[in-house]
Amino acid sequence: MVDGRLVINGVPVRRIAEPPRMIPVDPNSPCGSDRDPALYDFRVRGADGQMYCRVPIVRETLPGGRTYETVELGRSAEDNFGPVRVPAGHLWLMGDNRDDSADSRVPEWQGGLGGAVPWENIGGRAEFITFSLDGSTVWWNPLTWFEALRPGRAGQSLRSS
């Protein structure tokens, strides 16, 4: 990572800014950083009076042509990292929220993965959302899970086609 831009084998990955996404603010998506709630505050009031998070999005394109969206919140400690040589049989994992992600760049003592992850530690590919909660639950009380269920997301495929 050089100034927030992913570099693979010495070549910067192509990035294109996309229109921001308007995500309703709720207990699950408070529109702030877990590490520092005052950081990355993109809250705006919508025409409907509801609070939204105006999330800045960047589309990255890998050398093989695969594209995906990442959240670009601004400067972060992980914006300049590496270079790293990933050992054979390992994966380097980075989150889509690059500026607030506890991924391979973040040490274990800070809640991150602490580097490359051995392939045998990967359990499989996520295929669909089994259920989704809005963040208002009390983990030890399953009765609170029903009111917090977001049924529009349950069963949703994570595959584009």
PDB file of C-alpha atoms in Angstrom:
ATOM      1  CA  MET A   1       0.000   0.000   0.000  1.00  0.00           C
ATOM      2  CA  VAL A   2       1.367   3.378  -1.032  1.00  0.00           C
ATOM      3  CA  ASP A   3      -0.657   6.429   0.024  1.00  0.00           C
ATOM      4  CA  GLY A   4      -3.804   4.281   0.256  1.00  0.00           C
ATOM      5  CA  ARG A   5      -3.332   2.663  -3.155  1.00  0.00           C
ATOM      6  CA  LEU A   6      -2.868  -1.098  -3.478  1.00  0.00           C
ATOM      7  CA  VAL A   7       0.315  -2.096  -5.330  1.00  0.00           C
ATOM      8  CA  ILE A   8       0.747  -5.679  -6.604  1.00  0.00           C
ATOM      9  CA  ASN A   9       4.159  -6.786  -7.902  1.00  0.00           C
ATOM     10  CA  GLY A  10       5.251  -3.156  -8.196  1.00  0.00           C
ATOM     11  CA  VAL A  11       2.225  -2.068 -10.262  1.00  0.00           C
ATOM     12  CA  PRO A  12      -0.450   0.204  -8.715  1.00  0.00           C
ATOM     13  CA  VAL A  13      -3.965  -1.237  -8.983  1.00  0.00           C
ATOM     14  CA  ARG A  14      -6.306   0.909 -11.095  1.00  0.00           C
ATOM     15  CA  ARG A  15      -8.781   2.917  -8.979  1.00  0.00           C
ATOM     16  CA  ILE A  16     -11.848   4.867 -10.068  1.00  0.00           C
ATOM     17  CA  ALA A  17     -13.976   6.921  -7.676  1.00  0.00           C
ATOM     18  CA  GLU A  18     -17.639   5.869  -7.676  1.00  0.00           C
ATOM     19  CA  PRO A  19     -20.617   7.875  -6.411  1.00  0.00           C
ATOM     20  CA  PRO A  20     -20.928   7.642  -2.622  1.00  0.00           C
ATOM     21  CA  ARG A  21     -23.444   5.168  -1.166  1.00  0.00           C
ATOM     22  CA  MET A  22     -26.142   6.462   1.152  1.00  0.00           C
ATOM     23  CA  ILE A  23     -26.450   3.908   3.965  1.00  0.00           C
ATOM     24  CA  PRO A  24     -29.086   4.473   6.677  1.00  0.00           C
ATOM     25  CA  VAL A  25     -27.458   5.070  10.068  1.00  0.00           C
ATOM     26  CA  ASP A  26     -28.501   2.411  12.588  1.00  0.00           C
ATOM     27  CA  PRO A  27     -26.896   0.615  15.560  1.00  0.00           C
ATOM     28  CA  ASN A  28     -25.139  -1.780  13.151  1.00  0.00           C
ATOM     29  CA  SER A  29     -23.917   1.024  10.865  1.00  0.00           C
ATOM     30  CA  PRO A  30     -23.304   4.059  13.097  1.00  0.00           C
ATOM     31  CA  CYS A  31     -21.197   5.852  10.441  1.00  0.00           C
ATOM     32  CA  GLY A  32     -17.976   6.119  12.344  1.00  0.00           C
ATOM     33  CA  SER A  33     -14.876   4.125  13.122  1.00  0.00           C
ATOM     34  CA  ASP A  34     -14.956   1.412  15.804  1.00  0.00           C
ATOM     35  CA  ARG A  35     -11.424   2.518  16.730  1.00  0.00           C
ATOM     36  CA  ASP A  36     -12.301   6.229  16.909  1.00  0.00           C
ATOM     37  CA  PRO A  37     -15.987   7.226  16.551  1.00  0.00           C
ATOM     38  CA  ALA A  38     -15.035  10.860  15.834  1.00  0.00           C
ATOM     39  CA  LEU A  39     -12.946   9.694  12.874  1.00  0.00           C
ATOM     40  CA  TYR A  40     -14.539   9.107   9.481  1.00  0.00           C
ATOM     41  CA  ASP A  41     -17.872  10.764  10.214  1.00  0.00           C
ATOM     42  CA  PHE A  42     -19.828  11.030   6.961  1.00  0.00           C
ATOM     43  CA  ARG A  43     -23.321  11.500   8.448  1.00  0.00           C
ATOM     44  CA  VAL A  44     -25.833  13.586   6.493  1.00  0.00           C
ATOM     45  CA  ARG A  45     -29.579  14.120   6.882  1.00  0.00           C
ATOM     46  CA  GLY A  46     -31.594  12.855   3.924  1.00  0.00           C
ATOM     47  CA  ALA A  47     -34.603  14.553   2.333  1.00  0.00           C
ATOM     48  CA  ASP A  48     -36.764  12.107   4.315  1.00  0.00           C
ATOM     49  CA  GLY A  49     -35.305  13.446   7.596  1.00  0.00           C
ATOM     50  CA  GLN A  50     -33.456  10.202   8.325  1.00  0.00           C
ATOM     51  CA  MET A  51     -29.700  10.150   9.011  1.00  0.00           C
ATOM     52  CA  TYR A  52     -27.517   8.527   6.350  1.00  0.00           C
ATOM     53  CA  CYS A  53     -23.858   7.713   6.047  1.00  0.00           C
ATOM     54  CA  ARG A  54     -22.479   9.091   2.764  1.00  0.00           C
ATOM     55  CA  VAL A  55     -19.877   6.354   2.215  1.00  0.00           C
ATOM     56  CA  PRO A  56     -17.107   7.189  -0.290  1.00  0.00           C
ATOM     57  CA  ILE A  57     -16.542   4.274  -2.714  1.00  0.00           C
ATOM     58  CA  VAL A  58     -13.619   3.417  -5.001  1.00  0.00           C
ATOM     59  CA  ARG A  59     -13.672   0.638  -7.639  1.00  0.00           C
ATOM     60  CA  GLU A  60     -10.384  -1.247  -7.939  1.00  0.00           C
ATOM     61  CA  THR A  61      -9.434  -3.443 -10.893  1.00  0.00           C
ATOM     62  CA  LEU A  62      -6.922  -6.254 -10.371  1.00  0.00           C
ATOM     63  CA  PRO A  63      -4.357  -7.188 -13.052  1.00  0.00           C
ATOM     64  CA  GLY A  64      -6.557 -10.103 -14.220  1.00  0.00           C
ATOM     65  CA  GLY A  65      -9.553  -7.789 -14.750  1.00  0.00           C
ATOM     66  CA  ARG A  66     -11.624  -8.625 -11.656  1.00  0.00           C
ATOM     67  CA  THR A  67     -13.174  -5.517 -10.105  1.00  0.00           C
ATOM     68  CA  TYR A  68     -14.602  -4.805  -6.680  1.00  0.00           C
ATOM     69  CA  GLU A  69     -15.569  -1.834  -4.547  1.00  0.00           C
ATOM     70  CA  THR A  70     -13.693  -0.581  -1.509  1.00  0.00           C
ATOM     71  CA  VAL A  71     -14.594   2.065   1.031  1.00  0.00           C
ATOM     72  CA  GLU A  72     -12.227   5.055   0.939  1.00  0.00           C
ATOM     73  CA  LEU A  73     -12.473   6.949   4.208  1.00  0.00           C
ATOM     74  CA  GLY A  74      -9.301   9.004   3.919  1.00  0.00           C
ATOM     75  CA  ARG A  75      -5.914   8.745   5.591  1.00  0.00           C
ATOM     76  CA  SER A  76      -5.246   5.788   7.872  1.00  0.00           C
ATOM     77  CA  ALA A  77      -2.254   4.139   9.530  1.00  0.00           C
ATOM     78  CA  GLU A  78      -2.520   1.247   7.053  1.00  0.00           C
ATOM     79  CA  ASP A  79      -2.358   3.488   3.937  1.00  0.00           C
ATOM     80  CA  ASN A  80       1.407   2.932   3.697  1.00  0.00           C
ATOM     81  CA  PHE A  81       2.395  -0.673   4.270  1.00  0.00           C
ATOM     82  CA  GLY A  82       4.902  -3.121   2.845  1.00  0.00           C
ATOM     83  CA  PRO A  83       6.099  -4.291   0.512  1.00  0.00           C
ATOM     84  CA  VAL A  84       5.311  -7.822   1.639  1.00  0.00           C
ATOM     85  CA  ARG A  85       6.294 -11.122   0.055  1.00  0.00           C
ATOM     86  CA  VAL A  86       3.474 -13.592   0.661  1.00  0.00           C
ATOM     87  CA  PRO A  87       4.898 -17.071   1.358  1.00  0.00           C
ATOM     88  CA  ALA A  88       3.763 -20.041  -0.713  1.00  0.00           C
ATOM     89  CA  GLY A  89       0.638 -21.648   0.753  1.00  0.00           C
ATOM     90  CA  HIS A  90      -0.486 -18.374   2.367  1.00  0.00           C
ATOM     91  CA  LEU A  91      -2.982 -15.614   1.559  1.00  0.00           C
ATOM     92  CA  TRP A  92      -2.757 -11.885   2.175  1.00  0.00           C
ATOM     93  CA  LEU A  93      -6.198 -10.710   3.270  1.00  0.00           C
ATOM     94  CA  MET A  94      -7.422  -7.138   3.087  1.00  0.00           C
ATOM     95  CA  GLY A  95     -10.870  -5.844   3.928  1.00  0.00           C
ATOM     96  CA  ASP A  96     -13.095  -3.836   1.614  1.00  0.00           C
ATOM     97  CA  ASN A  97     -13.137  -1.061   4.213  1.00  0.00           C
ATOM     98  CA  ARG A  98      -9.397  -0.477   3.832  1.00  0.00           C
ATOM     99  CA  ASP A  99      -9.180   2.422   6.253  1.00  0.00           C
ATOM    100  CA  ASP A 100     -10.938   0.663   9.140  1.00  0.00           C
ATOM    101  CA  SER A 101     -10.227  -3.025   8.617  1.00  0.00           C
ATOM    102  CA  ALA A 102      -8.440  -5.432  10.957  1.00  0.00           C
ATOM    103  CA  ASP A 103      -6.847  -7.382   8.094  1.00  0.00           C
ATOM    104  CA  SER A 104      -3.380  -8.816   7.329  1.00  0.00           C
ATOM    105  CA  ARG A 105      -1.787  -5.366   7.676  1.00  0.00           C
ATOM    106  CA  VAL A 106      -2.860  -5.039  11.316  1.00  0.00           C
ATOM    107  CA  PRO A 107      -0.911  -6.821  14.102  1.00  0.00           C
ATOM    108  CA  GLU A 108      -2.706  -9.470  16.151  1.00  0.00           C
ATOM    109  CA  TRP A 109      -2.312  -7.442  19.346  1.00  0.00           C
ATOM    110  CA  GLN A 110      -4.447  -4.748  17.672  1.00  0.00           C
ATOM    111  CA  GLY A 111      -7.123  -7.267  16.645  1.00  0.00           C
ATOM    112  CA  GLY A 112      -5.802  -7.862  13.127  1.00  0.00           C
ATOM    113  CA  LEU A 113      -4.625 -10.996  11.344  1.00  0.00           C
ATOM    114  CA  GLY A 114      -0.955 -10.203  11.893  1.00  0.00           C
ATOM    115  CA  GLY A 115       0.258 -10.982   8.380  1.00  0.00           C
ATOM    116  CA  ALA A 116      -0.256 -13.678   5.789  1.00  0.00           C
ATOM    117  CA  VAL A 117      -2.749 -16.438   6.670  1.00  0.00           C
ATOM    118  CA  PRO A 118      -1.925 -20.113   5.997  1.00  0.00           C
ATOM    119  CA  TRP A 119      -4.191 -21.629   3.339  1.00  0.00           C
ATOM    120  CA  GLU A 120      -5.229 -24.445   5.712  1.00  0.00           C
ATOM    121  CA  ASN A 121      -6.794 -21.829   8.024  1.00  0.00           C
ATOM    122  CA  ILE A 122      -9.310 -20.846   5.339  1.00  0.00           C
ATOM    123  CA  GLY A 123     -12.595 -22.664   5.949  1.00  0.00           C
ATOM    124  CA  GLY A 124     -14.296 -21.940   2.633  1.00  0.00           C
ATOM    125  CA  ARG A 125     -15.917 -19.268   0.529  1.00  0.00           C
ATOM    126  CA  ALA A 126     -18.889 -17.291   1.757  1.00  0.00           C
ATOM    127  CA  GLU A 127     -21.779 -17.982  -0.636  1.00  0.00           C
ATOM    128  CA  PHE A 128     -24.817 -16.328   0.952  1.00  0.00           C
ATOM    129  CA  ILE A 129     -25.989 -14.393   3.994  1.00  0.00           C
ATOM    130  CA  THR A 130     -27.630 -16.792   6.457  1.00  0.00           C
ATOM    131  CA  PHE A 131     -29.064 -13.986   8.610  1.00  0.00           C
ATOM    132  CA  SER A 132     -28.306 -10.359   9.352  1.00  0.00           C
ATOM    133  CA  LEU A 133     -28.927  -8.365  12.515  1.00  0.00           C
ATOM    134  CA  ASP A 134     -29.252  -4.581  12.826  1.00  0.00           C
ATOM    135  CA  GLY A 135     -26.806  -4.271  15.746  1.00  0.00           C
ATOM    136  CA  SER A 136     -29.381  -3.653  18.474  1.00  0.00           C
ATOM    137  CA  THR A 137     -29.158  -7.166  19.942  1.00  0.00           C
ATOM    138  CA  VAL A 138     -27.780  -8.336  23.253  1.00  0.00           C
ATOM    139  CA  TRP A 139     -25.535 -11.256  22.277  1.00  0.00           C
ATOM    140  CA  TRP A 140     -26.358 -13.377  25.308  1.00  0.00           C
ATOM    141  CA  ASN A 141     -30.134 -12.985  24.854  1.00  0.00           C
ATOM    142  CA  PRO A 142     -31.396 -14.785  21.703  1.00  0.00           C
ATOM    143  CA  LEU A 143     -34.865 -13.278  22.232  1.00  0.00           C
ATOM    144  CA  THR A 144     -33.459  -9.887  21.146  1.00  0.00           C
ATOM    145  CA  TRP A 145     -32.266 -11.394  17.859  1.00  0.00           C
ATOM    146  CA  PHE A 146     -35.789 -11.678  16.378  1.00  0.00           C
ATOM    147  CA  GLU A 147     -36.575  -7.951  16.573  1.00  0.00           C
ATOM    148  CA  ALA A 148     -33.134  -7.122  15.176  1.00  0.00           C
ATOM    149  CA  LEU A 149     -33.389  -9.503  12.186  1.00  0.00           C
ATOM    150  CA  ARG A 150     -33.031  -7.823   8.796  1.00  0.00           C
ATOM    151  CA  PRO A 151     -35.129 -10.217   6.657  1.00  0.00           C
ATOM    152  CA  GLY A 152     -34.296  -8.471   3.360  1.00  0.00           C
ATOM    153  CA  ARG A 153     -30.692  -9.635   3.681  1.00  0.00           C
ATOM    154  CA  ALA A 154     -31.241 -13.213   4.896  1.00  0.00           C
ATOM    155  CA  GLY A 155     -30.592 -15.723   2.130  1.00  0.00           C
ATOM    156  CA  GLN A 156     -29.063 -13.081  -0.175  1.00  0.00           C
ATOM    157  CA  SER A 157     -26.374 -14.493  -2.487  1.00  0.00           C
ATOM    158  CA  LEU A 158     -22.850 -13.081  -2.283  1.00  0.00           C
ATOM    159  CA  ARG A 159     -22.100 -14.164  -5.854  1.00  0.00           C
ATOM    160  CA  SER A 160     -22.562 -11.623  -8.645  1.00  0.00           C
ATOM    161  CA  SER A 161     -23.917 -14.217 -11.080  1.00  0.00           C
TER     162      SER A 161
END
